[in-house]
Coordinates of C-alpha atoms in Angstrom, one line a residue:
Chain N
X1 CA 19.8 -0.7 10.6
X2 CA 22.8 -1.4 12.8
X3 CA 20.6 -2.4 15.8
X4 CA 22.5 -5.0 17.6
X5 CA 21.1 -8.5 17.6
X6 CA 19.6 -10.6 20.5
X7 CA 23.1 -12.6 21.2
X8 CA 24.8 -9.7 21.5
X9 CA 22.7 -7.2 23.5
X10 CA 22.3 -10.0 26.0
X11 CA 25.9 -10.7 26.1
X12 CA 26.9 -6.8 26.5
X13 CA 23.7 -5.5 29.1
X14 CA 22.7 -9.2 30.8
X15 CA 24.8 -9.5 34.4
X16 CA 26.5 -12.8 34.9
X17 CA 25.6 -14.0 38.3
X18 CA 27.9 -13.4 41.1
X19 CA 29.1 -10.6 42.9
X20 CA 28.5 -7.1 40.8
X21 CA 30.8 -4.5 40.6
X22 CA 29.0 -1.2 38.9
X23 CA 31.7 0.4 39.1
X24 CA 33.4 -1.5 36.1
X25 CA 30.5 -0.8 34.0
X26 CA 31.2 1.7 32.4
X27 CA 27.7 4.6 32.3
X28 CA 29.2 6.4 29.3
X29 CA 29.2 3.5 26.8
X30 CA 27.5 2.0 23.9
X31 CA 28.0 -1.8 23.9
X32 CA 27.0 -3.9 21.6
X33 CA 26.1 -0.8 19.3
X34 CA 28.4 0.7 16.6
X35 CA 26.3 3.3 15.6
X36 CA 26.4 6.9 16.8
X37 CA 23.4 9.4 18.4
X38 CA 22.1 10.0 15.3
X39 CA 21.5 6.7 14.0
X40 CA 20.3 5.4 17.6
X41 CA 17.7 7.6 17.6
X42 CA 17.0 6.6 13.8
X43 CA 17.3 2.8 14.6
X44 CA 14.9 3.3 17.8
X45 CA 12.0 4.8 16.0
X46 CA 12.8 2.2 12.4
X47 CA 11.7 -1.1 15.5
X48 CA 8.5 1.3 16.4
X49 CA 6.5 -0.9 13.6
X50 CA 7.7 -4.6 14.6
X51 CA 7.5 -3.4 18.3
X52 CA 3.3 -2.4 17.7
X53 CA 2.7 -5.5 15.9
X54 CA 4.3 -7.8 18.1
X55 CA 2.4 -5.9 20.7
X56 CA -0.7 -6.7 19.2
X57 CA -0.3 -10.0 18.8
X58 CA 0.6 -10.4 22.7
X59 CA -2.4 -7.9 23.0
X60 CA -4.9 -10.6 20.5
X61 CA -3.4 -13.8 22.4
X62 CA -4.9 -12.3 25.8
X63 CA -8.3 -11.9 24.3
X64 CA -8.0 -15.5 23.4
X65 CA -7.3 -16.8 26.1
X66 CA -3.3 -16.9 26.3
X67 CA -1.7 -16.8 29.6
X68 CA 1.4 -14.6 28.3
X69 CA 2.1 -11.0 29.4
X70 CA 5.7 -9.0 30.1
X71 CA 6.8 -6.9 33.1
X72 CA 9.1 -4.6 32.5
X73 CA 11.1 -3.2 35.6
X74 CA 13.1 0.0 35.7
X75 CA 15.3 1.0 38.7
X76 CA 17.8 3.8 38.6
X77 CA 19.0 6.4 40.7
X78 CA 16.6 10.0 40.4
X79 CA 17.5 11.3 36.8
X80 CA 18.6 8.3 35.4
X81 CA 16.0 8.5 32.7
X82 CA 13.2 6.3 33.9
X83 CA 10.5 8.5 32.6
X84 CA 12.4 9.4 29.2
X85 CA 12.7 6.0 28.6
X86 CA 9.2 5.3 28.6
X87 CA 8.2 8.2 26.9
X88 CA 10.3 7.3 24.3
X89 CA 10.2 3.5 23.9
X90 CA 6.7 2.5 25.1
X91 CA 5.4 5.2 23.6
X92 CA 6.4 3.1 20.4
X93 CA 3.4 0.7 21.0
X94 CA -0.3 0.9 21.8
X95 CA -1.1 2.6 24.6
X96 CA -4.0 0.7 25.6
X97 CA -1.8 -2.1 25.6
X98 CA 0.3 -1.1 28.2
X99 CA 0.0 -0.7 31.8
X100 CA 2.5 2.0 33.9
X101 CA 2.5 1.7 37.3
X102 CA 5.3 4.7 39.1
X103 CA 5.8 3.7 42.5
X104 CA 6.0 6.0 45.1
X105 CA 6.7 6.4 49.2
X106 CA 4.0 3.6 50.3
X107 CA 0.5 4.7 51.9
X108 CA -0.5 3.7 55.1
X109 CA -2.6 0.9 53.7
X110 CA 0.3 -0.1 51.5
X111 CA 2.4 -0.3 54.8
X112 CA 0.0 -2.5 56.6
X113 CA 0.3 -5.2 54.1
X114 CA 3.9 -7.3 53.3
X115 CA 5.8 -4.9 50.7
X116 CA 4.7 -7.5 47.6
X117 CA 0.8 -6.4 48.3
X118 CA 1.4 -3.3 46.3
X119 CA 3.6 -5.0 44.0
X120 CA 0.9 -7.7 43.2
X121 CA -2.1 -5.5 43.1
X122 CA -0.2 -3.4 39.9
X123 CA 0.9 -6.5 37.8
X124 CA -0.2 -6.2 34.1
X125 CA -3.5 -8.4 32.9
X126 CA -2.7 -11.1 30.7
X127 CA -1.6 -9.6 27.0
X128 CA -0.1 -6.5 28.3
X129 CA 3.2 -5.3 28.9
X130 CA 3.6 -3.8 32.7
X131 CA 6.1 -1.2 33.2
X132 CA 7.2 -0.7 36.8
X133 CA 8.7 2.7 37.3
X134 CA 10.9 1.9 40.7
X135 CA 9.3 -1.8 42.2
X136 CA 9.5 -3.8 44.9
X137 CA 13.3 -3.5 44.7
X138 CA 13.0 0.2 46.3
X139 CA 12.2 -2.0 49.2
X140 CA 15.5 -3.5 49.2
X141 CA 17.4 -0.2 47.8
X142 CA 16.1 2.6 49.9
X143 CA 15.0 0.2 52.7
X144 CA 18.6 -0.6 53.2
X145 CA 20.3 2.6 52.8
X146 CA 17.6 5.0 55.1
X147 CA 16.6 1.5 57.5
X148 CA 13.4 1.6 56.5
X149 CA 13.4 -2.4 57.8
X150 CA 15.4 -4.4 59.6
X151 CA 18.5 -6.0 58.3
X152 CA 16.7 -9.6 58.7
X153 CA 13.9 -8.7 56.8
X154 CA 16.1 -6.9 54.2
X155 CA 17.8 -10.5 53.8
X156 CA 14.2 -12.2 54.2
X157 CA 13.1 -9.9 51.0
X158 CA 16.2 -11.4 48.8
X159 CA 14.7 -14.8 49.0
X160 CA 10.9 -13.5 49.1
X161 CA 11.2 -11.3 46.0
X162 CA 13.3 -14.3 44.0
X163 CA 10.5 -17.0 45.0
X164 CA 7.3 -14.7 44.0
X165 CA 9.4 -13.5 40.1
X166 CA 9.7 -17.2 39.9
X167 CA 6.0 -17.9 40.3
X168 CA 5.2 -15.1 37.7
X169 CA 7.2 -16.4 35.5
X170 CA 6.5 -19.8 35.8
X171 CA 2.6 -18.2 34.9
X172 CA 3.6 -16.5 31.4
X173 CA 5.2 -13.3 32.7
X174 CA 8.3 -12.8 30.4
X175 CA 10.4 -10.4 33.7
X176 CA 12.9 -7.7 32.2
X177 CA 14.7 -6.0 35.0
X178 CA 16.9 -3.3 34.0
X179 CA 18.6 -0.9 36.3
X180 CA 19.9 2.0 34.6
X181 CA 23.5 3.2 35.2
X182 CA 24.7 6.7 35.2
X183 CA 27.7 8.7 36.9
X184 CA 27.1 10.7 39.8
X185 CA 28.9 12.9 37.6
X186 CA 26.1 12.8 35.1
X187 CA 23.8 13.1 38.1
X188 CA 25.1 16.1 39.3
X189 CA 24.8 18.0 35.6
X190 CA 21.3 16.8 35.2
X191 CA 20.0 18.1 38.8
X192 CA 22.0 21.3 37.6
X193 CA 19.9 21.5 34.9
X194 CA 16.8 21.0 36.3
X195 CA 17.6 23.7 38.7
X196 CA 18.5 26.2 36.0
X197 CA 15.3 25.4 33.8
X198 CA 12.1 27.3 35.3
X199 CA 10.4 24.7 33.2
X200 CA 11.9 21.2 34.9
X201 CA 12.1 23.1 38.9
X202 CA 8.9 21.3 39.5
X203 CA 11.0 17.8 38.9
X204 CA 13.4 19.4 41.6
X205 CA 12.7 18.3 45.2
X206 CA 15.7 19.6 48.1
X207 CA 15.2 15.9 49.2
X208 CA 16.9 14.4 46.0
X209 CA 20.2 16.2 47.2
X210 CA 19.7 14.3 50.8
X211 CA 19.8 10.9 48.9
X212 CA 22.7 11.8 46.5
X213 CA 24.7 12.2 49.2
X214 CA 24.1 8.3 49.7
X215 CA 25.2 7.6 46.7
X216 CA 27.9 5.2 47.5
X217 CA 25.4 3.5 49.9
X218 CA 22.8 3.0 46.7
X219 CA 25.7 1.4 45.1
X220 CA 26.4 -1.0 47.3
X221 CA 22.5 -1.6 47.8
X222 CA 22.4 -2.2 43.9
X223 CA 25.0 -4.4 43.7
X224 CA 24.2 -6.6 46.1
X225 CA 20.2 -6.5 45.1
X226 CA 21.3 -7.1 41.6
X227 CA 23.8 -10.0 43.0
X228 CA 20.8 -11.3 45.3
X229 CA 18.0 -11.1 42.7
X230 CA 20.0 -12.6 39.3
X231 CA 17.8 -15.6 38.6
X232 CA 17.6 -17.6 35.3
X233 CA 14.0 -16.9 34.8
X234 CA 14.3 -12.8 35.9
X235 CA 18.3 -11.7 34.8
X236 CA 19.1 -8.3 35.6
X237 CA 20.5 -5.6 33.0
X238 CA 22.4 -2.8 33.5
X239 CA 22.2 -0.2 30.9
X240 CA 24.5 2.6 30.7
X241 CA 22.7 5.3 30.8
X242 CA 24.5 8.7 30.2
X243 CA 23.8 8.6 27.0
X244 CA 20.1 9.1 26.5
X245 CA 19.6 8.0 23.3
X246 CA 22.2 4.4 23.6
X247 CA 19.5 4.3 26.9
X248 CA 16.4 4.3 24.7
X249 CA 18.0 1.7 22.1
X250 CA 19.1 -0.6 24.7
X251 CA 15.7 -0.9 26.4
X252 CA 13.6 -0.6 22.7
X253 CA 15.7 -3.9 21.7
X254 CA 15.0 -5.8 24.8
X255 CA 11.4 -5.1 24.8
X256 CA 11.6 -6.2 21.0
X257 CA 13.7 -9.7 21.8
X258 CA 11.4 -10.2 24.7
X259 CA 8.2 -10.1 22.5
X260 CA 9.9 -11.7 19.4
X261 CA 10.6 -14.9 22.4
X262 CA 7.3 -15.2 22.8
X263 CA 6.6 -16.1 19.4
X264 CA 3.1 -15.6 19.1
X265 CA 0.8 -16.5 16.2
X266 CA -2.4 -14.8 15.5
X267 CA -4.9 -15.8 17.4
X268 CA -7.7 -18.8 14.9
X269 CA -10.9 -17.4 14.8
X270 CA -13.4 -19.7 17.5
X271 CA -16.5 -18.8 14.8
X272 CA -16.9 -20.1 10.9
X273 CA -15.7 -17.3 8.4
X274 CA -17.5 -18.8 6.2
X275 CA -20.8 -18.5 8.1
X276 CA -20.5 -15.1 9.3
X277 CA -19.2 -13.7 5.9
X278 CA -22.7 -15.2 4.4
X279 CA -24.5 -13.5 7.3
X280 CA -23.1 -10.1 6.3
X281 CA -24.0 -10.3 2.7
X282 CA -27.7 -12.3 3.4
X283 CA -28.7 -8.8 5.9
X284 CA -32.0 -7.2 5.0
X285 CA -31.7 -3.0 4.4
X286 CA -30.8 -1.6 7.9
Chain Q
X1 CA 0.0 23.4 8.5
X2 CA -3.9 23.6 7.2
X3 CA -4.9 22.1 10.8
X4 CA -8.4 24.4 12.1
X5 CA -8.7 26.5 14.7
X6 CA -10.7 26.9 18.0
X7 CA -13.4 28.5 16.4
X8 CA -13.7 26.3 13.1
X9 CA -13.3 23.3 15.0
X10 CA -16.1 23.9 17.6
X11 CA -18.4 25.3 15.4
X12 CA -18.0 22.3 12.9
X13 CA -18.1 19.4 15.3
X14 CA -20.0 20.5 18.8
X15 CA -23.9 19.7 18.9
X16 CA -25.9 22.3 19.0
X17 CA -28.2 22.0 21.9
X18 CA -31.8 20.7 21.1
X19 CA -32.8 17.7 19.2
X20 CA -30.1 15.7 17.4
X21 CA -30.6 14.2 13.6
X22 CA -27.6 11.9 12.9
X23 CA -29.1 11.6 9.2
X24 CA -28.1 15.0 8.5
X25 CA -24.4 14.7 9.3
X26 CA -22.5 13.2 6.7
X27 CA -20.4 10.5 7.8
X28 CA -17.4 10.7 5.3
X29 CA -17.4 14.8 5.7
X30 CA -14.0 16.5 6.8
X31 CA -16.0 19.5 8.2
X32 CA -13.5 22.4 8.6
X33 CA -10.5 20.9 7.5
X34 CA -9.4 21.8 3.8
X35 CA -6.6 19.0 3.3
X36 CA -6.6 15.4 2.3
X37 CA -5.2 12.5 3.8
X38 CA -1.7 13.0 3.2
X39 CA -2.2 16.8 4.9
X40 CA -4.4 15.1 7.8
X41 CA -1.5 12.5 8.7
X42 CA 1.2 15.4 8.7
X43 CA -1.2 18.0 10.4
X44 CA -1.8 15.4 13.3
X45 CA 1.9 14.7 13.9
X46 CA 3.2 18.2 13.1
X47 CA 0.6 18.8 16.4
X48 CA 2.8 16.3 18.7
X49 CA 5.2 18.4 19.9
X50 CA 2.9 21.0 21.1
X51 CA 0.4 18.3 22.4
X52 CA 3.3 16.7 24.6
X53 CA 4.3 19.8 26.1
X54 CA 1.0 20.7 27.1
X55 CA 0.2 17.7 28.2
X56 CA 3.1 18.0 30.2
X57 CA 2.3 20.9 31.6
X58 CA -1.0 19.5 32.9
X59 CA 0.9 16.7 34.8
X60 CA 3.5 19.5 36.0
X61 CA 0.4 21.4 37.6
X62 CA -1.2 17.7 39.3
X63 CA 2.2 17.1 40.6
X64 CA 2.0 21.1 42.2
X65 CA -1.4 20.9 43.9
X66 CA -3.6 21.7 41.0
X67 CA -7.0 20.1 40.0
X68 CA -6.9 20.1 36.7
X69 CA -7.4 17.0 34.3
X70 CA -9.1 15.7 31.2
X71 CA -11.6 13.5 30.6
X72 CA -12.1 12.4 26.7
X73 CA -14.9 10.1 26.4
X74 CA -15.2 8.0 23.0
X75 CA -18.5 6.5 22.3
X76 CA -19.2 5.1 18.3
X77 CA -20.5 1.6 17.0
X78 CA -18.0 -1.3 16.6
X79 CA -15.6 -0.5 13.8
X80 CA -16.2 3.3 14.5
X81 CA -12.2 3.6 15.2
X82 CA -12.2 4.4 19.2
X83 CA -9.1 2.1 19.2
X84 CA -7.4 3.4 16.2
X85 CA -8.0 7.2 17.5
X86 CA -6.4 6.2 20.6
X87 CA -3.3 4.6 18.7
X88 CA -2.9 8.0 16.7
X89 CA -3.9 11.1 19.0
X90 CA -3.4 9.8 22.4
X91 CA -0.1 7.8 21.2
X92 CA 1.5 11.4 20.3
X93 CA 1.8 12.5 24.8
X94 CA 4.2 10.5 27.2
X95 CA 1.7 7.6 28.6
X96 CA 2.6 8.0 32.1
X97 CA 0.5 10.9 31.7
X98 CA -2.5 9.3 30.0
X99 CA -5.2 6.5 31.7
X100 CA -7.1 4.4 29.8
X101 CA -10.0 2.7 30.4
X102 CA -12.4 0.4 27.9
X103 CA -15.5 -0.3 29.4
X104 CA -16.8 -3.9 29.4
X105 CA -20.2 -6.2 30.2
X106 CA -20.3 -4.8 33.7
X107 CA -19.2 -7.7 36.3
X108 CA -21.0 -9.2 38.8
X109 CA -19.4 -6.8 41.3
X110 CA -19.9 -3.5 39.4
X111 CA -23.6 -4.6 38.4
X112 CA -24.3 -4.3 42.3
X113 CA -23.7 -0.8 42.3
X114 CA -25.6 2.0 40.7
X115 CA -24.4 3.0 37.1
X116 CA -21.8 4.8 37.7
X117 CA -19.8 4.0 40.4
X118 CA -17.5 2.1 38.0
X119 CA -17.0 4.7 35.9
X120 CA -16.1 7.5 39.1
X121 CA -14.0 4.2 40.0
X122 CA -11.9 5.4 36.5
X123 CA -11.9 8.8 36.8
X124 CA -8.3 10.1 36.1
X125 CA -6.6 11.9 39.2
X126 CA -5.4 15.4 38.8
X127 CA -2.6 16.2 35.9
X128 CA -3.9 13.3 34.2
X129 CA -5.9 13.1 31.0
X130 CA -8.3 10.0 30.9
X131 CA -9.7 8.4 28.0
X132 CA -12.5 6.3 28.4
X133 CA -13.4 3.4 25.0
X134 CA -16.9 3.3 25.6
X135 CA -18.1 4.6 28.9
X136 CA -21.3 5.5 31.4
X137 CA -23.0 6.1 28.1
X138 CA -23.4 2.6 26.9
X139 CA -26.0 2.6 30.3
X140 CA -28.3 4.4 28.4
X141 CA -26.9 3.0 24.6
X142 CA -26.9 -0.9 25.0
X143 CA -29.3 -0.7 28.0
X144 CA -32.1 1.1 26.2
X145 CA -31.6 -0.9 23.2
X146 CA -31.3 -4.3 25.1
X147 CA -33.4 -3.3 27.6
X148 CA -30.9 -3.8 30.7
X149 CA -32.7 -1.6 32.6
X150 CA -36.2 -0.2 32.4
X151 CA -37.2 2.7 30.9
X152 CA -38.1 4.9 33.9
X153 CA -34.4 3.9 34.9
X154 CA -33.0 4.8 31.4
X155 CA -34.8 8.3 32.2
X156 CA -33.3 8.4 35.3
X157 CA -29.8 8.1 34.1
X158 CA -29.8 11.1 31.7
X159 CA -30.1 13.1 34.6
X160 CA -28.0 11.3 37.0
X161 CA -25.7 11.8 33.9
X162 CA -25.6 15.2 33.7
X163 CA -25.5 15.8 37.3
X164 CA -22.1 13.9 37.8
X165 CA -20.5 15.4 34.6
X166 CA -21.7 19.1 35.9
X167 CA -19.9 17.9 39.6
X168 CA -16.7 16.5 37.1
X169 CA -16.4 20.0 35.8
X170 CA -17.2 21.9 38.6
X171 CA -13.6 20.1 40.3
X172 CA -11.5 21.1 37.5
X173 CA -12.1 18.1 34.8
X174 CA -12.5 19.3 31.5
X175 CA -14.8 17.1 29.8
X176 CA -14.6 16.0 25.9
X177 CA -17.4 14.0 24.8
X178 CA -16.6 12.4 20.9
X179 CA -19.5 9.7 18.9
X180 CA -17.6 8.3 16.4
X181 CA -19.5 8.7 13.3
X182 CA -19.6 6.1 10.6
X183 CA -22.3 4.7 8.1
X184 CA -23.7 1.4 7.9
X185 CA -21.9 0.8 4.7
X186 CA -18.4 1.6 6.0
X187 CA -19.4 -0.7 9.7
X188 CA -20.1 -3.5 7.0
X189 CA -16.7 -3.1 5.0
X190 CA -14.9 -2.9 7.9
X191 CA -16.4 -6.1 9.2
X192 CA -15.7 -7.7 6.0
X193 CA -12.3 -6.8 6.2
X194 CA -11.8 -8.5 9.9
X195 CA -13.3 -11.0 8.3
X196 CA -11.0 -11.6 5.3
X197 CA -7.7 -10.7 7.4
X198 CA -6.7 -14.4 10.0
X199 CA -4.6 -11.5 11.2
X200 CA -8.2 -9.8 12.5
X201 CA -10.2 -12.4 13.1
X202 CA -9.8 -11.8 16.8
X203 CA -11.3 -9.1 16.8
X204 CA -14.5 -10.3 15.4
X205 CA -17.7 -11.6 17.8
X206 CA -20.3 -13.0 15.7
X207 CA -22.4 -11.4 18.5
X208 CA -20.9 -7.6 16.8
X209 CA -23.5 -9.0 13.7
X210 CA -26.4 -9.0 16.4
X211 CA -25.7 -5.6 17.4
X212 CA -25.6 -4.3 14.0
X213 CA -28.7 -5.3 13.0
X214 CA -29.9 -2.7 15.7
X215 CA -28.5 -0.2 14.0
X216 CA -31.4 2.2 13.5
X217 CA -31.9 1.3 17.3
X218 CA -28.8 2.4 18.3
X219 CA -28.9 5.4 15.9
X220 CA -32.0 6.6 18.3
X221 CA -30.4 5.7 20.9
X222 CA -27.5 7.8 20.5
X223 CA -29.9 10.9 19.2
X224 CA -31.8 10.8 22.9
X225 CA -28.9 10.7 24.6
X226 CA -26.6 13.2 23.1
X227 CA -29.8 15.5 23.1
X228 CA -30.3 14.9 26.3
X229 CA -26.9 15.0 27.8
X230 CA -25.3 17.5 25.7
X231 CA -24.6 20.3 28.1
X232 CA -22.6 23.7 28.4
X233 CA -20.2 22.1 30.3
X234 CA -20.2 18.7 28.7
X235 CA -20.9 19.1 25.4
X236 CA -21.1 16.7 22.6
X237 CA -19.2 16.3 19.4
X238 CA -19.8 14.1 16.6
X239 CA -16.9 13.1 14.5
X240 CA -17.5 11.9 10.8
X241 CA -15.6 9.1 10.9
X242 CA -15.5 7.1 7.7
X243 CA -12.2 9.4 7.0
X244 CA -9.8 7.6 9.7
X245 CA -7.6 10.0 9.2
X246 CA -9.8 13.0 9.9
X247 CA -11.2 11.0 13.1
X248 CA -7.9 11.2 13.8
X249 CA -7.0 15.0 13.1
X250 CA -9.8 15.9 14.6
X251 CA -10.3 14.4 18.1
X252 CA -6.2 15.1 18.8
X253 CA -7.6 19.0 17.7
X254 CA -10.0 18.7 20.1
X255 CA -7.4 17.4 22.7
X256 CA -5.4 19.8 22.0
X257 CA -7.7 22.8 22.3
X258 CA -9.0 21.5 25.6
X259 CA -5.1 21.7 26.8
X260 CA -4.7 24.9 25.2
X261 CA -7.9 26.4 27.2
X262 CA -6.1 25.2 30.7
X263 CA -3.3 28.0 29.8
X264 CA -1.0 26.3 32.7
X265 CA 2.3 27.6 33.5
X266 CA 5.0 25.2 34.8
X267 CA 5.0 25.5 38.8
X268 CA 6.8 27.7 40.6
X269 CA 9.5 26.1 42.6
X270 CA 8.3 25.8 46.3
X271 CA 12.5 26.2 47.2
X272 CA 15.1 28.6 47.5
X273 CA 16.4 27.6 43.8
X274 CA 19.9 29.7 44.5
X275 CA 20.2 27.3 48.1
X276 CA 19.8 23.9 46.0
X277 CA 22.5 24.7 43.4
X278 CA 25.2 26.4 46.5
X279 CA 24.5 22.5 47.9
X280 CA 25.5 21.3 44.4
X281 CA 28.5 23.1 44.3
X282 CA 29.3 22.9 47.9
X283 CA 29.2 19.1 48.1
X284 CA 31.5 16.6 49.1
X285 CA 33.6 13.8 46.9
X286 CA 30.7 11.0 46.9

């Protein structure tokens, strides 16, 4: 195992608050990790059993009655492995103790409520772990760069979206954000691939091209989102993302420190043992 | 790979129509399957990689326009492994693609409406596969056995059944219905162990010892209603079930025939593929 410890993945992937420059972040890197593809892949699938039983327990502390859950929020531009990540770190843990929610363009009743409605409706039950694929941050991201909103209401959101993560924290929600961070460069190849693989053309839409080209405007949307939205109780990591596999690792450990945080016991038994175990072996022939 | 085929499978585990003895199926068989555990554990995973790709497929052809989905329904006794089954067989395809629903003590809300509207309320869209932990049958399970409903109602629903399952398939659902076969004998062992494990003891209800007193209740309970339900285009299976592993082996089998029978291609692409990837190459410095 040469899976990097809490200290130092949050000291390599957690933003400092201020200003954000992505562009110093290097998407091709591996920090906080010595070890190579190989052994990243090995050292994501060795956490699969702490990451099931710490899931359970979360999972068991619901059912009795705890108040903890965890929301785990992915942004990135198209291609920047959202889906792979899931597939290949949630799918570590139960999947009945998980709750996906992939946001798309909203519907017309989504529209006629404020842009948290949608947001609030998909949040996980208590003892769950939520995983937004895209949030309420696309309303802040793509809002910005196509005008989907004014600019006031864009700067209203900032303060709207920090206020409401601070009320789900302050409920038992442990919040990861993570925005992951590839090269238009690595963009670019990756669309190329889709579009030479008969297999991944239905992942292609002509529209994805249309908002590449506004790929400097995303930047600046991101890094003034991240700047905006960097709270104590919801940090923001970026995770560079090129490499798939240093992708999966990253995330896999900060679901992992996230559940270990919570430190939860089993749940005690509200019924005598004693009693019920007597019960068993008193039963008349079924 | 020892793993059955189509044939083996359906001949070993699907109900033949008429009435149904549960005596006569021996819960701690592993009917059509010559291996042991060790074999059933690396049969099941060795099956992952196909079962993904279909599965993606199936999502691939939702996201296209097509109808298609699946609906696997789980029905057993408490202890009978719906849980665990999902864990191993539904744990194998990406769960973006996968919606799970367990099916409770009906709320004051869903009580207010007939039968099933909760249950059309968790039908999976299209390129999904849904898996439902207990389900519309526990209407005519608990409810004849408890008497939640009278018994001209309990008639009523066996048709009312079949009528929405028949409507299911006729809109591209492909419907697997699983019981979850164990004995009395294992139900009790496996209480015992919950019982001995603090690490389990939450997911023990001394109310689970009322319910297995019923036993030979429920036993005819489930004989009327897979008789009675157990159609050409929803037909029953009953799983021995004291084997985990060969629950296990064999519902992913039957998952994986079902995905196998939807023989999808990946779409077509609805662009001019050659158009996107001169835009590519054609583009601008970002």
């Amino acid at each position: 195992m040469t899976a990097f410890p809490v200290s130092d993945r949050t000291s390599s992937l957690r933003i400092a608050p201020g200003p954000v420059d992505l562009g110093s972040i290097d998407t091709d890197a591996a920090p906080g990790y010595d070890g190579n593809k190989t052994t990243g892949a090995e050292d994501l699938i060795a956490m699969g059993p702490e990451l099931a039983d710490l899931q359970e327990r979360l999972w068991a502390d619901g059912k009795a009655e705890g108040k903890r859950n965890i929301l785990l929020v992915l942004q990135g531009m198209d291609t920047s492995g959202k889906g792979g990540t899931l597939r290949s770190t949630v799918g570590l843990v139960d999947p009945q103790g998980v709750r996906i929610t992939s946001f798309k363009a909203p519907t017309e009743e989504e529209r006629a409520h404020d842009f948290l409605w949608r947001i609030t409706n998909a949040l996980p039950p208590v003892g769950v772990i939520g995983v937004f694929d895209r949030s309420h941050y696309e309303d802040v991201l793509i809002a910005r760069v196509r005008s989907f909103a004014e600019p006031d209401e864009i700067e209203r959101r900032y303060g709207a979206i920090n206020a409401w993560e601070a009320d789900l924290a302050a409920n038992g929600t442990t919040i990861i954000k993570c925005m992951l961070h590839i090269s238009a460069e690595e963009q670019k190849q990756r669309l190329l691939d889709r579009l030479e693989d008969p297999a991944k053309h239905w992942k292609f839409n002509p529209g994805d091209l249309d908002e590449r080209a506004e790929w400097p405007a995303y930047r600046e949307a991101y890094e003034i989102a991240i700047e905006r939205t960097n709270t104590e109780v919801a940090p923001w990591h970026v995770i560079p993302a090129d490499k798939k596999w240093y992708r999966n690792l990253a995330i896999g450990t900060l679901l992992l420190d996230a559940l270990k945080s919570l430190d939860l016991d089993w749940p005690k038994a509200d019924f005598d043992v004693a009693v019920e175990k007597q019960r068993l072996a008193d039963e008349k022939p079924l």
